[in-house]
Coordinates of C-alpha atoms in Angstrom, one line a residue:
M1 CA -78.7 -77.3 174.2
K2 CA -75.1 -76.3 174.0
K3 CA -73.9 -79.9 173.4
S4 CA -76.6 -80.6 170.8
V5 CA -75.5 -77.6 168.8
Y6 CA -71.9 -78.9 168.6
I7 CA -73.0 -82.5 168.0
G8 CA -75.2 -81.2 165.1
L9 CA -72.3 -79.2 163.7
I10 CA -69.9 -82.2 163.8
L11 CA -72.6 -84.5 162.3
G12 CA -73.2 -82.0 159.6
I13 CA -69.5 -81.9 158.7
A14 CA -69.3 -85.7 158.8
G15 CA -72.3 -86.0 156.5
A16 CA -70.8 -83.5 154.0
T17 CA -67.6 -85.5 154.0
G18 CA -69.5 -88.7 153.4
L19 CA -71.2 -87.2 150.3
V20 CA -67.9 -86.3 148.8
S21 CA -66.2 -89.6 149.6
C22 CA -69.2 -91.7 148.8
Q23 CA -69.2 -93.3 152.2
A24 CA -72.6 -92.2 153.4
D25 CA -73.3 -95.7 154.8
M26 CA -70.5 -95.4 157.4
D27 CA -71.6 -94.9 161.0
T28 CA -70.9 -91.5 162.5
P29 CA -68.6 -92.0 165.6
E30 CA -70.2 -91.0 168.9
L31 CA -69.0 -87.6 170.1
E32 CA -67.2 -87.8 173.5
V33 CA -68.1 -84.9 175.8
P34 CA -65.4 -84.2 178.4
E35 CA -66.4 -84.3 182.0
P36 CA -64.1 -83.1 184.8
T37 CA -63.2 -85.2 187.8
I38 CA -62.9 -82.1 190.1
K39 CA -65.5 -79.5 191.1
A40 CA -65.0 -75.8 191.7
N41 CA -65.2 -74.6 195.3
T42 CA -63.9 -71.0 194.8
T43 CA -64.9 -68.2 192.5
I44 CA -62.3 -66.4 190.5
L45 CA -62.9 -63.1 192.4
E46 CA -62.6 -64.9 195.8
L47 CA -59.3 -66.4 194.7
K48 CA -57.9 -63.1 193.4
E49 CA -59.0 -61.2 196.5
H50 CA -57.5 -63.8 198.8
F51 CA -54.1 -63.6 197.1
E52 CA -54.2 -59.9 196.3
N53 CA -50.8 -58.2 196.6
K54 CA -49.2 -61.6 197.2
T55 CA -46.9 -63.7 195.0
E56 CA -46.7 -67.3 196.3
K57 CA -47.4 -70.9 195.7
V58 CA -51.0 -71.7 196.2
G59 CA -51.5 -74.1 199.1
T60 CA -54.7 -75.6 200.5
K61 CA -57.6 -74.1 202.3
D62 CA -57.8 -74.2 206.1
N63 CA -59.9 -77.4 205.8
G64 CA -57.3 -79.0 203.6
D65 CA -59.3 -78.6 200.3
H66 CA -57.6 -77.5 197.2
Y67 CA -58.4 -74.1 195.6
I68 CA -60.5 -75.0 192.5
I69 CA -62.1 -72.6 190.1
H70 CA -64.3 -72.9 187.1
G71 CA -64.6 -70.6 184.1
R72 CA -64.8 -70.1 180.3
V73 CA -62.0 -69.2 177.9
V74 CA -62.4 -65.6 176.7
S75 CA -59.0 -65.1 175.1
S76 CA -57.5 -66.4 171.8
D77 CA -54.0 -66.3 170.5
A78 CA -55.1 -67.3 167.0
T79 CA -53.9 -64.0 165.4
G80 CA -50.7 -63.9 167.4
N81 CA -51.5 -60.7 169.2
I82 CA -51.9 -62.5 172.6
Y83 CA -48.7 -64.3 173.5
K84 CA -48.5 -67.4 175.6
S85 CA -51.5 -66.4 177.8
L86 CA -54.9 -67.9 178.4
V87 CA -57.7 -66.0 180.2
I88 CA -60.7 -67.7 181.7
Q89 CA -63.7 -65.9 183.2
D90 CA -66.5 -66.9 185.6
E91 CA -69.6 -64.9 186.7
T92 CA -67.4 -62.9 189.1
A93 CA -64.1 -62.0 187.4
A94 CA -61.4 -63.2 185.0
L95 CA -57.9 -64.6 185.5
A96 CA -54.9 -64.8 183.2
F97 CA -52.6 -67.9 183.0
S98 CA -49.1 -67.4 181.8
I99 CA -48.3 -70.6 179.9
N100 CA -45.1 -71.4 178.0
Q101 CA -46.9 -72.7 174.9
G102 CA -48.0 -71.1 171.6
S103 CA -51.2 -71.7 169.6
L104 CA -53.2 -72.4 172.7
Y105 CA -56.4 -71.6 170.7
N106 CA -56.0 -75.0 169.0
E107 CA -56.9 -76.7 172.3
Y108 CA -58.7 -74.0 174.1
R109 CA -61.5 -72.5 172.0
L110 CA -63.5 -69.4 173.0
G111 CA -66.2 -70.4 175.3
Q112 CA -64.5 -73.7 176.4
E113 CA -65.4 -74.4 180.0
M114 CA -62.4 -75.3 182.2
V115 CA -62.0 -76.5 185.8
V116 CA -58.6 -75.6 187.3
D117 CA -57.0 -76.9 190.5
L118 CA -54.8 -74.0 191.6
T119 CA -53.1 -75.8 194.5
G120 CA -49.5 -76.3 193.6
L121 CA -49.4 -73.5 191.0
Y122 CA -48.1 -70.0 191.6
I123 CA -50.2 -66.8 191.8
G124 CA -48.8 -63.3 191.7
Y125 CA -48.0 -60.4 189.4
Y126 CA -46.2 -59.4 186.4
R127 CA -45.7 -55.6 186.2
G128 CA -49.0 -55.1 188.1
L129 CA -51.1 -57.7 186.3
Q130 CA -52.4 -60.5 188.7
Q131 CA -52.0 -63.9 187.0
V132 CA -51.0 -67.5 187.5
G133 CA -47.6 -68.7 186.3
A134 CA -44.2 -69.7 187.5
P135 CA -41.5 -67.7 189.5
G136 CA -39.6 -65.3 187.3
E137 CA -36.9 -62.6 187.7
S138 CA -37.7 -59.9 190.2
Y139 CA -38.4 -56.3 189.1
N140 CA -37.4 -53.3 191.3
G141 CA -37.0 -55.8 194.2
Q142 CA -40.5 -57.2 193.7
P143 CA -41.0 -60.9 192.8
Q144 CA -42.5 -61.4 189.3
L145 CA -44.2 -64.3 187.6
G146 CA -43.2 -65.8 184.3
F147 CA -44.4 -68.7 182.2
M148 CA -45.4 -72.0 183.7
S149 CA -44.7 -75.1 181.7
F150 CA -47.5 -76.5 179.5
D151 CA -47.3 -79.8 181.4
Y152 CA -48.0 -78.0 184.8
W153 CA -51.1 -76.4 183.2
K154 CA -52.4 -79.6 181.7
N155 CA -51.9 -81.5 184.9
N156 CA -54.1 -79.0 186.8
A157 CA -56.7 -78.0 184.2
Q158 CA -59.6 -80.1 182.9
Y159 CA -62.2 -79.6 180.1
D160 CA -65.8 -79.3 181.2
G161 CA -68.0 -80.1 178.2
L162 CA -67.7 -78.6 174.7
P163 CA -66.9 -75.0 173.8
N164 CA -69.8 -72.6 173.4
P165 CA -68.7 -69.6 171.4
D166 CA -72.0 -67.7 172.1
F167 CA -71.4 -64.7 174.4
E168 CA -73.5 -62.0 175.9
T169 CA -72.8 -58.3 176.2
V170 CA -73.6 -57.0 179.7
G171 CA -73.3 -53.8 181.7
F172 CA -70.8 -53.4 184.6
S173 CA -71.8 -54.8 187.9
A174 CA -70.2 -53.1 190.9
D175 CA -70.8 -56.0 193.3
G176 CA -69.9 -58.7 190.7
T177 CA -73.4 -60.1 190.5
G178 CA -75.6 -60.2 187.4
Y179 CA -73.0 -61.6 185.1
P180 CA -74.0 -64.8 183.1
A181 CA -73.0 -68.1 184.6
D182 CA -73.9 -70.2 181.6
R183 CA -71.8 -68.5 178.9
Y184 CA -68.9 -66.1 178.5
Y185 CA -69.7 -62.4 178.5
C186 CA -68.3 -59.0 177.5
I187 CA -68.7 -56.0 179.8
A188 CA -69.6 -52.8 177.8
F189 CA -68.6 -49.3 178.8
D190 CA -69.7 -46.0 177.3
N191 CA -66.3 -44.4 178.2
F192 CA -63.1 -45.3 179.9
D193 CA -64.1 -43.9 183.3
G194 CA -66.3 -46.9 183.9
I195 CA -63.5 -49.4 184.4
N196 CA -62.3 -47.5 187.4
N197 CA -65.6 -48.2 189.2
G198 CA -64.4 -51.8 189.8
T199 CA -61.5 -53.0 191.8
L200 CA -58.3 -54.4 190.2
P201 CA -59.3 -58.0 191.0
Q202 CA -62.7 -57.4 189.5
M203 CA -61.6 -55.7 186.3
Q204 CA -58.1 -57.1 185.4
S205 CA -58.2 -59.5 182.4
Q206 CA -62.0 -59.1 181.8
L207 CA -63.3 -59.1 178.2
V208 CA -64.6 -55.6 177.7
E209 CA -66.1 -53.5 175.0
F210 CA -65.7 -49.7 174.7
R211 CA -68.4 -47.9 172.8
N212 CA -68.2 -44.7 170.6
V213 CA -64.4 -44.7 170.5
S214 CA -61.9 -43.8 167.8
F215 CA -58.2 -44.4 167.1
V216 CA -55.9 -41.4 167.4
I217 CA -54.1 -41.8 164.1
E218 CA -50.8 -39.9 163.9
E219 CA -48.0 -40.0 161.4
G220 CA -46.0 -43.2 162.0
S221 CA -48.9 -45.0 163.7
E222 CA -51.2 -45.7 160.8
T223 CA -51.0 -49.4 161.2
Y224 CA -51.5 -51.6 164.3
A225 CA -47.8 -52.1 164.8
P226 CA -44.4 -52.1 163.0
Y227 CA -43.1 -55.5 161.8
Q228 CA -41.9 -57.6 164.7
E229 CA -42.2 -54.8 167.2
S230 CA -44.7 -54.2 170.0
A231 CA -46.5 -50.9 169.8
N232 CA -48.9 -48.7 171.7
R233 CA -51.8 -47.3 169.8
T234 CA -54.3 -44.8 171.4
L235 CA -58.1 -45.0 171.6
R236 CA -60.1 -41.9 172.5
D237 CA -63.6 -42.0 174.0
S238 CA -66.5 -39.6 173.6
N239 CA -65.2 -37.5 176.5
G240 CA -61.8 -37.1 175.0
K241 CA -60.0 -39.5 177.4
T242 CA -57.5 -42.0 176.1
L243 CA -56.5 -45.6 176.6
I244 CA -53.5 -47.6 175.3
V245 CA -54.1 -50.5 172.9
R246 CA -51.1 -52.8 173.0
N247 CA -50.4 -54.5 169.7
S248 CA -47.8 -57.1 168.6
G249 CA -45.7 -56.8 165.4
Y250 CA -45.8 -60.6 165.2
S251 CA -49.6 -60.7 164.8
N252 CA -51.1 -61.6 161.5
F253 CA -52.8 -58.2 161.2
Y254 CA -49.9 -55.9 162.4
N255 CA -49.7 -54.2 159.0
Q256 CA -53.4 -53.5 158.6
K257 CA -54.4 -49.8 158.6
L258 CA -56.1 -48.5 161.7
P259 CA -59.7 -47.8 160.8
E260 CA -61.0 -44.3 160.7
G261 CA -64.3 -43.3 162.2
R262 CA -65.8 -44.4 165.5
G263 CA -67.4 -47.4 166.9
N264 CA -67.0 -50.2 169.4
V265 CA -63.7 -52.0 170.3
R266 CA -63.4 -55.2 172.3
G267 CA -60.4 -56.8 174.0
I268 CA -58.8 -58.2 177.1
L269 CA -58.4 -55.5 179.8
S270 CA -54.8 -55.8 180.7
Y271 CA -52.6 -53.8 183.2
Y272 CA -49.0 -52.7 183.1
G273 CA -47.4 -50.7 185.9
S274 CA -50.3 -48.5 187.0
D275 CA -52.0 -48.2 183.7
W276 CA -54.8 -50.0 181.9
Q277 CA -54.1 -51.5 178.5
L278 CA -56.4 -53.1 176.0
V279 CA -55.2 -56.2 174.1
L280 CA -57.1 -57.2 171.0
R281 CA -57.8 -60.8 170.2
G282 CA -57.9 -59.9 166.6
P283 CA -59.0 -57.3 164.1
E284 CA -62.6 -58.6 164.4
D285 CA -62.6 -57.0 167.9
V286 CA -62.4 -53.6 166.2
M287 CA -65.9 -52.5 165.0
I288 CA -65.1 -48.9 163.9
T289 CA -66.8 -47.4 160.9
T290 CA -67.5 -44.0 159.3
K291 CA -71.2 -44.9 159.3
G292 CA -73.3 -42.8 161.6
E293 CA -72.0 -39.5 160.3
K294 CA -74.7 -37.2 159.0
D295 CA -73.6 -37.7 155.4
D296 CA -73.5 -41.5 155.9
P297 CA -76.2 -42.3 158.4
F298 CA -77.2 -45.7 159.8
T299 CA -80.1 -47.3 158.1
A300 CA -83.0 -49.1 159.7
E301 CA -81.4 -52.4 158.6
D302 CA -78.1 -51.3 160.3
V303 CA -79.9 -50.8 163.6
I304 CA -81.9 -54.0 163.4
G305 CA -78.8 -56.0 162.5
G306 CA -77.3 -55.2 165.8
Q307 CA -73.7 -55.0 164.7
Y308 CA -73.5 -51.3 165.7
A309 CA -75.3 -51.7 169.0
G310 CA -74.2 -49.1 171.6
M311 CA -72.8 -46.7 169.0
S312 CA -74.1 -43.1 168.6
G313 CA -74.7 -41.4 165.4
W314 CA -77.3 -40.4 162.8
V315 CA -80.1 -42.8 161.7
K316 CA -82.5 -42.3 158.9
G317 CA -85.8 -43.9 158.0
Y318 CA -89.4 -43.2 157.1
I319 CA -91.9 -42.6 159.8
V320 CA -94.4 -45.5 159.5
G321 CA -96.3 -45.6 162.8
S322 CA -95.9 -45.9 166.6
V323 CA -96.2 -48.3 169.5
K324 CA -99.6 -48.3 171.2
A325 CA -100.1 -46.8 174.7
G326 CA -99.6 -49.3 177.5
V327 CA -97.3 -51.5 175.5
S328 CA -93.9 -52.0 177.2
T329 CA -92.6 -54.8 174.9
V330 CA -93.7 -55.2 171.3
S331 CA -94.3 -58.9 170.6
Q332 CA -97.1 -58.9 168.1
E333 CA -98.6 -56.8 165.3
S334 CA -101.5 -55.6 167.5
D335 CA -99.0 -53.8 169.7
V336 CA -98.3 -51.2 167.1
V337 CA -100.2 -48.7 164.9
F338 CA -99.1 -48.4 161.3
G339 CA -100.3 -45.0 160.2
A340 CA -100.9 -41.5 161.6
D341 CA -103.4 -42.5 164.3
A342 CA -101.1 -42.6 167.2
E343 CA -102.2 -43.2 170.8
I344 CA -99.1 -41.8 172.6
D345 CA -96.4 -39.2 171.9
N346 CA -93.3 -40.8 173.3
N347 CA -92.3 -42.8 170.2
V348 CA -92.4 -43.3 166.5
L349 CA -91.5 -46.2 164.3
I350 CA -89.2 -45.8 161.3
A351 CA -88.3 -48.2 158.5
A352 CA -86.4 -48.4 155.2
S353 CA -89.7 -48.1 153.3
A354 CA -92.5 -45.6 153.8
D355 CA -95.0 -48.4 153.2
E356 CA -93.6 -50.8 155.7
T357 CA -96.2 -52.7 157.8
D358 CA -94.0 -55.4 159.4
F359 CA -92.9 -54.4 162.9
H360 CA -89.9 -56.8 162.6
K361 CA -88.5 -54.4 160.0
C362 CA -89.0 -51.3 162.1
V363 CA -86.9 -49.3 164.5
A364 CA -88.4 -47.4 167.4
V365 CA -87.3 -43.9 168.0
Q366 CA -87.5 -42.7 171.6
L367 CA -88.9 -39.1 171.8
P368 CA -87.6 -37.6 175.1
Q369 CA -90.0 -35.5 177.1
S370 CA -89.8 -31.7 176.8
T371 CA -87.7 -31.8 173.6
L372 CA -88.2 -30.3 170.1
L373 CA -87.8 -33.9 168.8
R374 CA -91.0 -35.0 170.6
Y375 CA -92.7 -31.7 169.9
N376 CA -92.2 -31.9 166.1
V377 CA -92.1 -35.6 165.4
N378 CA -94.7 -37.4 167.5
L379 CA -97.7 -38.6 165.4
L380 CA -100.3 -37.8 168.0
D381 CA -99.7 -34.0 167.5
N382 CA -98.1 -34.1 164.1
P383 CA -100.0 -36.6 161.8
A384 CA -98.7 -34.9 158.8
V385 CA -95.1 -36.3 159.4
Y386 CA -96.4 -39.8 158.6
K387 CA -94.4 -41.4 155.8
K388 CA -91.8 -38.5 155.9
E389 CA -88.1 -39.3 156.2
L390 CA -86.6 -38.7 159.7
M391 CA -83.0 -38.2 160.4
V392 CA -82.1 -38.3 164.1
N393 CA -78.9 -38.3 166.1
G394 CA -78.9 -40.7 169.1
T395 CA -77.6 -44.0 170.5
L396 CA -78.4 -47.4 168.9
G397 CA -80.1 -49.5 171.6
T398 CA -83.5 -51.0 172.5
F399 CA -86.8 -49.4 173.4
L400 CA -90.2 -50.9 173.9
G401 CA -88.7 -54.3 173.0
L402 CA -87.5 -53.2 169.6
P403 CA -84.2 -52.1 168.1
A404 CA -84.2 -48.4 168.6
V405 CA -82.7 -45.0 168.6
V406 CA -82.5 -43.8 172.2
N407 CA -81.0 -41.0 174.3
S408 CA -81.2 -38.3 171.6
N409 CA -80.7 -34.9 173.1
G410 CA -83.7 -34.0 170.9
G411 CA -82.5 -30.4 170.3
R412 CA -82.7 -28.2 167.3
T413 CA -79.6 -29.7 165.7
D414 CA -80.3 -33.3 166.5
F415 CA -82.9 -34.2 163.9
T416 CA -84.4 -33.2 160.5
I417 CA -87.7 -34.2 158.9
D418 CA -87.5 -34.6 155.1
G419 CA -84.2 -32.8 155.3
V420 CA -85.5 -29.7 157.0
A421 CA -84.3 -28.8 160.5
P422 CA -86.7 -27.1 162.9
G423 CA -86.4 -23.3 163.0
D424 CA -84.5 -21.2 165.4
G425 CA -87.7 -20.2 167.3
D426 CA -90.2 -17.4 166.9
A427 CA -89.1 -13.9 166.4
A428 CA -88.3 -11.9 169.5
P429 CA -91.1 -9.7 170.8
A430 CA -90.9 -6.0 170.8
P431 CA -89.2 -4.5 173.8
A432 CA -91.7 -4.0 176.7
G433 CA -91.7 -3.3 180.5
T434 CA -90.2 -0.6 182.8
G435 CA -87.8 -2.8 184.7
T436 CA -89.7 -2.8 188.0
E437 CA -90.8 -5.9 189.9
A438 CA -94.4 -5.0 189.0
D439 CA -93.6 -4.4 185.4
P440 CA -90.4 -6.3 184.5
Y441 CA -88.6 -5.9 181.2
N442 CA -89.2 -8.7 178.7
I443 CA -86.5 -10.6 176.8
G444 CA -87.1 -8.4 173.7
Y445 CA -86.0 -5.4 175.8
V446 CA -82.8 -7.1 176.9
M447 CA -81.9 -8.2 173.4
A448 CA -82.4 -4.6 172.0
S449 CA -80.6 -2.8 174.9
T450 CA -77.4 -1.0 174.3
A451 CA -76.5 0.4 177.7
D452 CA -75.9 -1.6 180.9
Q453 CA -78.5 -1.4 183.7
A454 CA -78.3 -2.7 187.3
D455 CA -80.9 -3.8 189.8
V456 CA -83.7 -4.2 187.2
W457 CA -86.3 -6.9 186.9
V458 CA -86.6 -9.2 183.8
T459 CA -89.0 -11.9 183.0
G460 CA -88.7 -15.0 180.8
Y461 CA -89.0 -18.8 180.5
V462 CA -86.2 -21.1 181.6
A463 CA -85.4 -22.8 178.2
G464 CA -82.1 -24.5 178.4
Y465 CA -78.4 -23.7 178.8
V466 CA -75.2 -22.8 177.0
A467 CA -73.1 -26.0 176.7
Q468 CA -69.9 -24.3 175.7
G469 CA -68.4 -21.1 174.2
D470 CA -70.5 -18.1 173.1
F471 CA -74.2 -17.9 172.7
T472 CA -74.7 -19.5 169.3
V473 CA -77.1 -22.1 167.8
E474 CA -74.3 -24.7 167.9
N475 CA -73.4 -24.1 171.5
C476 CA -76.9 -23.9 173.0
E477 CA -79.1 -26.8 174.3
F478 CA -82.7 -25.8 174.4
S479 CA -83.7 -28.6 176.7
A480 CA -82.9 -30.0 180.2
N481 CA -80.8 -32.8 178.7
E482 CA -77.1 -33.1 179.5
V483 CA -74.6 -32.8 176.7
N484 CA -71.3 -34.7 177.0
G485 CA -68.5 -32.4 178.1
S486 CA -70.9 -29.6 179.1
T487 CA -69.1 -28.3 182.2
N488 CA -71.3 -25.3 182.3
Y489 CA -74.4 -27.5 182.7
L490 CA -72.6 -29.8 185.1
N491 CA -71.7 -26.8 187.3
S492 CA -75.0 -25.0 186.7
T493 CA -73.1 -21.9 185.7
N494 CA -75.8 -20.6 183.3
V495 CA -79.3 -20.9 182.0
I496 CA -81.1 -19.5 179.0
L497 CA -84.1 -17.3 179.5
S498 CA -86.5 -17.1 176.5
A499 CA -89.4 -14.9 175.6
Y500 CA -91.4 -18.0 175.0
A501 CA -91.9 -21.4 176.6
P502 CA -89.9 -24.4 175.2
M503 CA -90.6 -25.5 171.7
R504 CA -91.0 -21.9 170.5
C505 CA -87.7 -20.8 171.9
G506 CA -84.4 -20.3 170.1
V507 CA -81.3 -18.1 170.0
Q508 CA -83.3 -15.4 168.2
N509 CA -85.7 -14.9 171.2
S510 CA -83.5 -15.8 174.1
V511 CA -80.5 -14.5 176.2
P512 CA -78.0 -16.3 178.4
C513 CA -78.0 -15.8 182.2
Q514 CA -75.0 -16.2 184.4
L515 CA -75.7 -18.0 187.7
S516 CA -74.2 -17.2 191.0
S517 CA -74.4 -19.0 194.4
V518 CA -77.6 -17.0 195.1
S519 CA -79.5 -17.9 191.9
R520 CA -78.0 -21.4 191.1
P521 CA -80.2 -23.4 193.6
T522 CA -83.3 -22.0 191.9
L523 CA -82.4 -21.6 188.3
G524 CA -79.6 -24.2 187.9
L525 CA -81.0 -27.1 185.8
K526 CA -78.5 -29.5 187.5
L527 CA -79.8 -28.6 191.0
N528 CA -83.4 -27.9 190.1
P529 CA -84.4 -29.6 186.8
G530 CA -88.1 -28.9 187.6
I531 CA -87.5 -25.2 186.8
Y532 CA -87.2 -26.1 183.1
G533 CA -90.0 -24.5 181.1
K534 CA -91.2 -22.3 184.1
Q535 CA -91.7 -18.6 183.8
V536 CA -89.6 -16.6 186.2
K537 CA -88.6 -13.0 186.9
V538 CA -85.2 -12.0 188.2
K539 CA -83.6 -8.9 189.7
C540 CA -80.3 -8.5 187.8
R541 CA -77.9 -6.5 185.7
I542 CA -78.3 -6.2 182.0
T543 CA -75.0 -6.3 180.2
T544 CA -73.0 -8.2 177.5
W545 CA -71.8 -11.7 178.1
L546 CA -70.9 -14.7 175.8
G547 CA -70.9 -12.3 172.9
V548 CA -74.5 -11.1 173.2
R549 CA -76.7 -9.0 175.4
A550 CA -77.3 -11.0 178.6
I551 CA -78.3 -11.1 182.3
R552 CA -75.8 -11.3 185.1
N553 CA -75.5 -10.6 188.8
I554 CA -78.9 -12.0 189.7
S555 CA -79.8 -11.2 193.3
E556 CA -83.4 -12.3 193.5
V557 CA -85.5 -15.0 191.7
K558 CA -89.3 -15.4 191.7
T559 CA -91.2 -18.2 190.0
L560 CA -94.4 -17.1 188.3

């Protein structure tokens, strides 16, 4: 299939040329497909691990065989940002070759399969990056590799077939399995922490993609690099951590402005000293946009197109139906219901038009359990939302076999229907109770209190947690879902007790509760997620905390 695509392409070009030159009767020359005379006997990861922390000339194996690897080209120096380097990748790892030759892309296209005999070449390091090259000047007493001659490379490397530029985006594999063996691939990460889950031999020189990242643009660093100077630019992930992007002032895009917004960025994962660096193959590796902000949301067409896959942001569309119960992958029209007669409450379909009836033009919206998003949006319980416009904040992915919005927190500030956000919950009830175990105070009493009280009993529903800062709508998560950067939730330092069960709760009928080592195992959503939505009563102190009346010093917890 791979070869026929390229043969067809070349035949098409030849045919077009013939039409222009009036030589349509000429025979098209047969395309020669390269076949190697050597066969791989070692994976790239095996090679890198065997020679890890060594700089030496590669000899033969114990049985006398040469070390031979096979892989696909994943780098390109076409833009000038990669300098005299070629990276190939197999299904286990990637390896950089330092070659004293420019414009390597002319002979080694993306996806070109190569078989390389390493015996007789040198493998080692340059400033911490493992690669194949030639002996160079030492650094701090350590041997370093430099560029090998182009002839050495050509004598040891052979083409295997024609280049296949198709690639696949995959998740990280800790054991190095699961990566494609029939095409080159790109490993996607949601944040920079993920690259540290692999070893240096596994991760160095891999083609990677970081999602939901943005450039840190400061005065003097508005472009990729100054003219004829190498420069570091900084990417920031969704957790606020940073990564160096190394750019060349000799590239053909050095003077382009760094894009504002957020999105996905690909590149070769390089290494210098003890730090990771990302090297772009070209500006097309940068897929950053201002789209996805609430005032410029993704459309259904954007999600279906796939160019923003993995990004997080706001998506809008009209609710047109839902996927039927029992369907795990939509493949035909009978798998969906267009209209308000839903069979299940975990999804809705949205589209650019409120009258859409083609599932190929629809986006599935995952409705997480126990969230306001599901409570207010599912068609099974809310048939009146049919044909209304939905705006939802989530991640662009797949669900039920369709392009989708997934992993929304589903909270009060994560969606609107026809431009209207859900309310802040029912009004708080009137104060009630005497504070005893038999007759505990209700949440209305705590909210209305003015004087501190100790060793009293209060009852309420576990309704969420304060993600950060004071007790405000913006800082509260009325669900059991994790919010990025929520150290309070990760450490189970607080929960919210509401007068009402989830879906009716909000800041106007709830109070924050500080957790201690006594109460954390029972009330902490991290340690005990099953407590979410349950009614409890606690023996505690009523006081002020996080800017409002609150509960602290819990000494006893009882589930009702």
